[in-house]
């Protein structure tokens, strides 16, 4: 296991509680939360992970992640966005555990966190902005508006991308810091992953292009399938794998069938971390076709594994991918994004030397600028500073 953040002379560890609303296996923010839990020094920070959920939601994937990280997981069930029983349960839990810093994530967590100083004045309240989904429904638009209003209540707002940093300042947040996601470069490095049974269906003679992440509307996985159909017509030995689950899984499977892609498209469902590392070691390219993003962990992990990236230039993606150096960026204003993705993929796959240089440049950039160990040290120092202000 990689070394934890180095200790400091502090005699009593700061008690920090992450607050998050999620279901199933969660997403990118959960990966960041549990990576921090696995690396942070327990002599300096006692870390709790509090998850809000609906009574019928399964948190099996979250529980599995918590166990792997050695994290303390506490669950608070509730029936709606404005569930007073969840607020009361959270207040009681913070008092019982003598929490010093409440670290919120996503709109519902932010809403409860913003109200908490009224009931638990000793707790310092901060939040991380991971990104808002595109307002394609009244519900998501309402959540985004509420979240922007809540930002003024936090002592510190952390933004994982430059656009989110700007949005937080525009919303009137008191103190905003840019702190991008990171990746553990000791765990995520090329050439170390063995074969994995979950990937047995990938033909060894084909060159594989991958999508790794949640299959949901804002991630636009259908663009990946549409792109695959165009690439296969010109490059019959290309294969495409979608690794992840979500509400668009069945629609992607149907679309692949309608386009006659057959064995050229493989949908694996959700993969655990070891399988994802093995998959990235097999990929020629990663494609990230999202409509909206914060700072995507899948792109960081691909770059750490020396895999070039083709992605839409949304959210914090341009903070990661250097167009022409570590991958190719597609403007989100393109009329036909699947076609633009396909042209970029074909161009790169026909130039093995460029692919190799891009992969090496991506790995070097992650090592230099996106180390998770450095991020954990920054967070530890922030938690300790906030507690000293109390």
XYZ file of C-alpha atoms in Angstrom:
390
model
C 0.000 0.000 0.000
C 1.336 3.519 -0.799
C 2.572 5.597 2.144
C 0.086 7.833 3.887
C 0.611 11.582 4.189
C 3.524 12.414 6.485
C 2.718 13.073 10.154
C 2.891 16.418 11.946
C 3.410 17.301 15.594
C -0.339 17.771 16.197
C -1.256 15.792 19.334
C -4.995 15.328 18.736
C -6.246 14.403 15.269
C -8.836 16.607 13.606
C -12.177 14.827 13.165
C -13.440 15.361 9.610
C -16.718 14.074 8.177
C -17.320 13.887 4.437
C -21.016 14.375 3.598
C -22.347 12.996 0.335
C -25.634 11.848 -1.207
C -25.232 8.909 -3.583
C -26.646 5.543 -4.574
C -25.279 2.232 -5.799
C -21.555 2.429 -6.457
C -21.411 6.229 -6.631
C -19.195 8.175 -9.016
C -16.093 10.325 -9.299
C -16.538 12.270 -6.034
C -16.765 8.986 -4.125
C -13.516 7.849 -5.697
C -11.866 11.036 -4.399
C -13.396 10.675 -0.927
C -12.254 7.090 -0.445
C -8.827 7.688 -1.967
C -8.344 10.419 0.631
C -9.536 8.050 3.350
C -6.993 5.418 2.296
C -4.026 7.805 2.214
C -4.621 10.362 4.960
C -2.550 10.074 8.142
C -4.823 8.919 11.025
C -2.467 10.574 13.508
C -3.487 13.929 12.018
C -7.046 13.337 10.744
C -9.802 11.033 11.966
C -11.996 10.639 8.900
C -15.686 9.681 8.732
C -17.768 9.224 5.576
C -21.462 10.110 6.002
C -23.791 9.099 3.174
C -27.359 10.311 2.697
C -29.596 7.861 0.853
C -33.209 7.030 0.087
C -34.551 4.031 2.051
C -34.771 1.865 -1.078
C -31.360 2.847 -2.485
C -28.607 0.264 -2.427
C -25.227 1.468 -1.235
C -23.530 -1.885 -1.801
C -20.907 -0.393 -4.116
C -20.222 2.451 -1.681
C -19.897 -0.014 1.196
C -17.435 -2.050 -0.826
C -15.361 1.060 -1.579
C -15.401 2.066 2.085
C -14.170 -1.371 3.168
C -11.366 -1.294 0.604
C -10.280 2.151 1.832
C -10.528 1.250 5.517
C -13.013 4.111 5.925
C -15.685 4.553 8.593
C -19.030 4.674 6.748
C -22.185 6.058 8.370
C -25.533 6.089 6.526
C -28.512 8.399 7.037
C -31.705 7.363 5.201
C -34.226 9.986 4.089
C -37.184 10.263 1.751
C -36.770 13.608 -0.004
C -34.492 16.575 -0.649
C -35.993 18.505 2.272
C -36.163 15.705 4.840
C -36.010 17.213 8.334
C -35.271 13.833 9.895
C -32.021 13.638 7.927
C -31.014 17.077 9.153
C -31.703 16.111 12.765
C -29.881 12.797 12.368
C -26.884 14.569 10.854
C -26.792 17.151 13.663
C -26.924 14.372 16.274
C -24.189 12.412 14.501
C -21.867 15.425 14.275
C -22.314 16.092 17.982
C -21.869 12.443 18.969
C -18.685 12.050 16.916
C -17.375 15.495 17.948
C -16.781 16.461 14.327
C -14.505 19.467 13.797
C -14.869 19.888 10.018
C -17.845 18.924 7.845
C -16.704 18.517 4.240
C -19.722 18.556 1.905
C -20.049 17.267 -1.645
C -22.862 17.832 -4.213
C -26.090 19.854 -3.860
C -28.000 17.930 -1.184
C -24.951 17.639 1.033
C -24.290 21.340 0.471
C -27.851 22.263 1.449
C -27.684 20.390 4.753
C -24.157 21.614 5.376
C -25.114 25.241 4.746
C -27.846 24.972 7.392
C -25.695 23.139 9.938
C -24.014 26.186 11.574
C -27.475 27.112 12.875
C -27.526 23.869 14.880
C -23.864 22.993 15.451
C -21.847 26.194 15.693
C -18.514 24.556 16.556
C -18.312 22.669 13.253
C -16.357 24.287 10.415
C -18.204 23.806 7.104
C -16.478 23.475 3.722
C -17.453 22.039 0.342
C -15.875 20.684 -2.817
C -17.493 21.590 -6.131
C -17.208 18.565 -8.415
C -19.454 19.997 -11.126
C -23.114 20.481 -11.901
C -24.875 18.299 -14.427
C -26.333 20.098 -17.428
C -29.782 21.511 -16.496
C -31.741 19.085 -18.698
C -34.586 18.785 -16.171
C -36.329 21.029 -13.653
C -34.884 18.956 -10.831
C -31.247 19.316 -11.915
C -31.748 23.031 -12.621
C -33.260 23.515 -9.140
C -30.371 21.658 -7.502
C -27.807 23.795 -9.325
C -29.553 27.056 -8.329
C -29.829 25.984 -4.682
C -26.206 24.920 -4.636
C -25.019 28.287 -5.917
C -27.001 30.020 -3.173
C -25.503 27.717 -0.538
C -21.914 28.508 -1.507
C -21.975 31.817 0.375
C -22.469 29.933 3.642
C -19.246 27.924 3.475
C -16.010 28.913 5.139
C -14.058 27.418 2.245
C -15.079 26.301 -1.253
C -12.766 23.961 -3.158
C -13.218 23.785 -6.936
C -11.852 20.860 -8.946
C -11.663 22.863 -12.197
C -11.006 26.440 -13.277
C -14.553 26.930 -14.656
C -15.984 25.798 -11.305
C -13.615 28.124 -9.462
C -14.923 31.013 -11.568
C -18.547 29.953 -11.010
C -18.041 29.825 -7.235
C -16.606 33.344 -7.186
C -19.484 34.570 -9.358
C -21.907 33.011 -6.857
C -20.400 35.070 -4.032
C -18.469 32.373 -2.153
C -16.318 33.852 0.614
C -13.115 31.899 -0.005
C -12.468 29.803 -3.109
C -9.472 27.572 -3.829
C -8.696 25.646 -7.007
C -7.814 22.083 -6.001
C -7.990 19.591 -8.867
C -8.611 15.906 -8.425
C -5.537 13.723 -8.277
C -4.487 10.172 -8.969
C -2.279 7.790 -7.012
C 0.514 7.380 -9.549
C 1.988 4.450 -7.612
C -1.180 2.416 -8.179
C -2.022 3.754 -11.630
C 0.975 3.165 -13.861
C 1.375 1.339 -17.163
C 2.708 -2.157 -17.561
C 1.834 -3.466 -14.091
C -1.700 -4.765 -14.598
C -2.208 -8.493 -15.206
C -5.031 -10.000 -17.230
C -8.487 -9.980 -15.664
C -11.391 -12.419 -16.201
C -13.847 -9.532 -16.662
C -11.980 -8.626 -19.867
C -11.832 -12.113 -21.381
C -14.221 -11.104 -24.184
C -11.775 -8.519 -25.619
C -10.215 -10.007 -28.754
C -6.417 -9.838 -28.254
C -5.719 -9.029 -31.923
C -7.942 -5.933 -31.989
C -7.057 -2.398 -30.973
C -9.436 -1.272 -28.258
C -10.870 2.173 -27.606
C -12.516 2.684 -24.233
C -15.163 4.616 -22.346
C -14.833 4.332 -18.559
C -17.443 5.845 -16.257
C -21.094 6.216 -15.459
C -23.486 5.617 -18.348
C -25.719 8.632 -17.806
C -27.122 11.387 -19.979
C -24.593 14.082 -19.056
C -21.741 11.695 -19.960
C -23.239 11.126 -23.459
C -22.266 7.448 -23.881
C -24.476 7.226 -26.986
C -21.953 9.484 -28.734
C -19.304 6.841 -28.064
C -21.431 4.129 -29.698
C -22.231 6.365 -32.690
C -18.517 7.162 -33.036
C -17.672 3.449 -32.907
C -19.904 2.717 -35.908
C -18.057 5.298 -37.997
C -14.587 4.116 -36.966
C -15.348 0.426 -37.623
C -16.330 1.184 -41.216
C -12.785 2.462 -41.836
C -10.890 0.231 -39.372
C -12.418 -3.255 -39.010
C -9.884 -4.373 -36.367
C -11.024 -1.677 -33.908
C -13.037 -2.645 -30.837
C -14.913 -0.447 -28.382
C -15.560 -1.138 -24.722
C -17.903 0.731 -22.373
C -16.963 0.046 -18.754
C -19.565 1.298 -16.305
C -23.202 1.144 -15.326
C -26.017 3.660 -15.143
C -29.407 4.584 -16.585
C -28.173 4.635 -20.210
C -26.755 1.095 -20.188
C -29.700 -0.581 -21.929
C -30.066 2.259 -24.440
C -26.392 1.921 -25.406
C -26.775 -1.834 -25.840
C -29.823 -1.321 -28.086
C -28.062 1.364 -30.128
C -25.037 -0.876 -30.692
C -27.397 -3.574 -31.987
C -29.272 -1.173 -34.256
C -25.963 0.004 -35.744
C -24.887 -3.590 -36.397
C -21.745 -3.349 -34.292
C -21.903 -6.921 -32.972
C -18.690 -7.973 -31.215
C -17.091 -4.611 -31.977
C -18.812 -3.115 -28.904
C -18.496 -4.689 -25.454
C -20.441 -3.433 -22.416
C -18.804 -4.753 -19.251
C -20.998 -3.165 -16.594
C -19.292 -1.700 -13.552
C -15.702 -2.863 -13.032
C -13.728 -2.750 -9.800
C -10.440 -0.849 -9.740
C -8.120 -3.749 -10.551
C -10.138 -4.571 -13.668
C -10.152 -0.910 -14.741
C -6.365 -0.756 -14.458
C -6.129 -3.925 -16.570
C -8.532 -2.427 -19.109
C -6.581 0.817 -19.397
C -3.429 -1.231 -19.965
C -5.206 -2.806 -22.965
C -6.548 0.421 -24.475
C -5.105 2.295 -27.405
C -7.222 5.364 -26.586
C -9.730 6.613 -24.030
C -12.680 8.650 -25.315
C -14.608 10.993 -23.003
C -17.615 12.352 -24.962
C -19.370 14.187 -22.088
C -21.827 17.051 -22.361
C -20.681 18.411 -18.996
C -17.850 17.611 -16.570
C -16.092 18.670 -13.413
C -12.570 17.264 -13.538
C -12.989 13.646 -14.685
C -11.100 10.971 -12.759
C -11.294 8.572 -15.705
C -9.223 10.979 -17.793
C -6.669 11.383 -14.985
C -6.381 7.621 -14.606
C -5.983 7.062 -18.345
C -3.227 9.670 -18.515
C -1.507 8.075 -15.511
C -1.586 4.779 -17.432
C -0.028 6.514 -20.489
C -3.241 6.241 -22.533
C -3.928 9.208 -24.869
C -7.352 10.841 -24.518
C -9.868 12.125 -27.051
C -12.471 14.244 -25.257
C -15.018 16.998 -25.603
C -13.583 20.242 -24.227
C -16.144 20.716 -21.443
C -15.763 21.650 -17.770
C -12.299 20.928 -16.419
C -11.233 18.611 -19.260
C -8.996 21.313 -20.843
C -7.278 21.626 -17.435
C -6.096 18.039 -17.980
C -5.823 17.283 -21.684
C -3.384 19.396 -23.680
C -4.699 19.401 -27.226
C -2.137 17.868 -29.564
C 0.222 16.931 -26.704
C -1.580 14.458 -24.422
C -4.639 13.930 -26.598
C -7.212 15.686 -28.752
C -9.957 18.071 -27.619
C -13.229 18.340 -29.529
C -15.071 21.682 -29.257
C -18.513 21.071 -27.712
C -20.057 23.383 -30.323
C -19.324 20.934 -33.156
C -22.454 20.130 -35.172
C -21.655 16.394 -35.326
C -19.637 15.417 -32.266
C -19.631 11.636 -32.946
C -18.142 12.351 -36.378
C -15.491 14.681 -34.903
C -14.608 12.045 -32.295
C -14.347 9.373 -34.995
C -12.047 11.495 -37.156
C -9.760 12.177 -34.176
C -9.673 8.496 -33.191
C -8.866 7.346 -36.737
C -6.126 9.946 -37.131
C -4.400 8.911 -33.900
C -4.756 5.157 -34.424
C -3.012 5.520 -37.781
C 0.014 7.145 -36.093
C 1.539 4.779 -33.469
C 4.514 7.067 -32.792
C 2.221 9.993 -31.974
C 0.120 7.756 -29.715
C 3.243 6.703 -27.817
C 4.459 10.303 -27.395
C 1.028 11.468 -26.222
C 0.825 8.638 -23.697
C 4.247 9.458 -22.276
C 3.407 13.171 -22.106
C 0.146 12.433 -20.280
C 1.875 10.259 -17.686
C 4.532 12.931 -17.095
C 1.881 15.646 -16.704
C -0.057 13.653 -14.104
C 3.110 12.907 -12.116
C 4.048 16.578 -12.201
C 0.707 18.284 -11.523
C -1.972 15.833 -10.326
C -0.422 13.677 -7.605
C -3.053 12.526 -5.114
C -0.433 12.319 -2.366
C 0.179 16.067 -2.743
C -3.582 16.668 -2.720
C -3.987 14.739 0.540
C -1.237 16.801 2.158
C -3.013 20.005 1.045
C -6.322 18.774 2.486
C -4.718 17.727 5.776
C -3.152 21.159 6.208
C -6.497 22.829 5.412
C -8.373 20.717 7.977
C -5.805 21.583 10.652
C -5.884 25.291 9.765
C -9.685 25.414 9.949
C -9.650 23.791 13.378
C -7.111 26.305 14.680
C -9.465 29.115 13.610
C -12.275 27.742 15.778
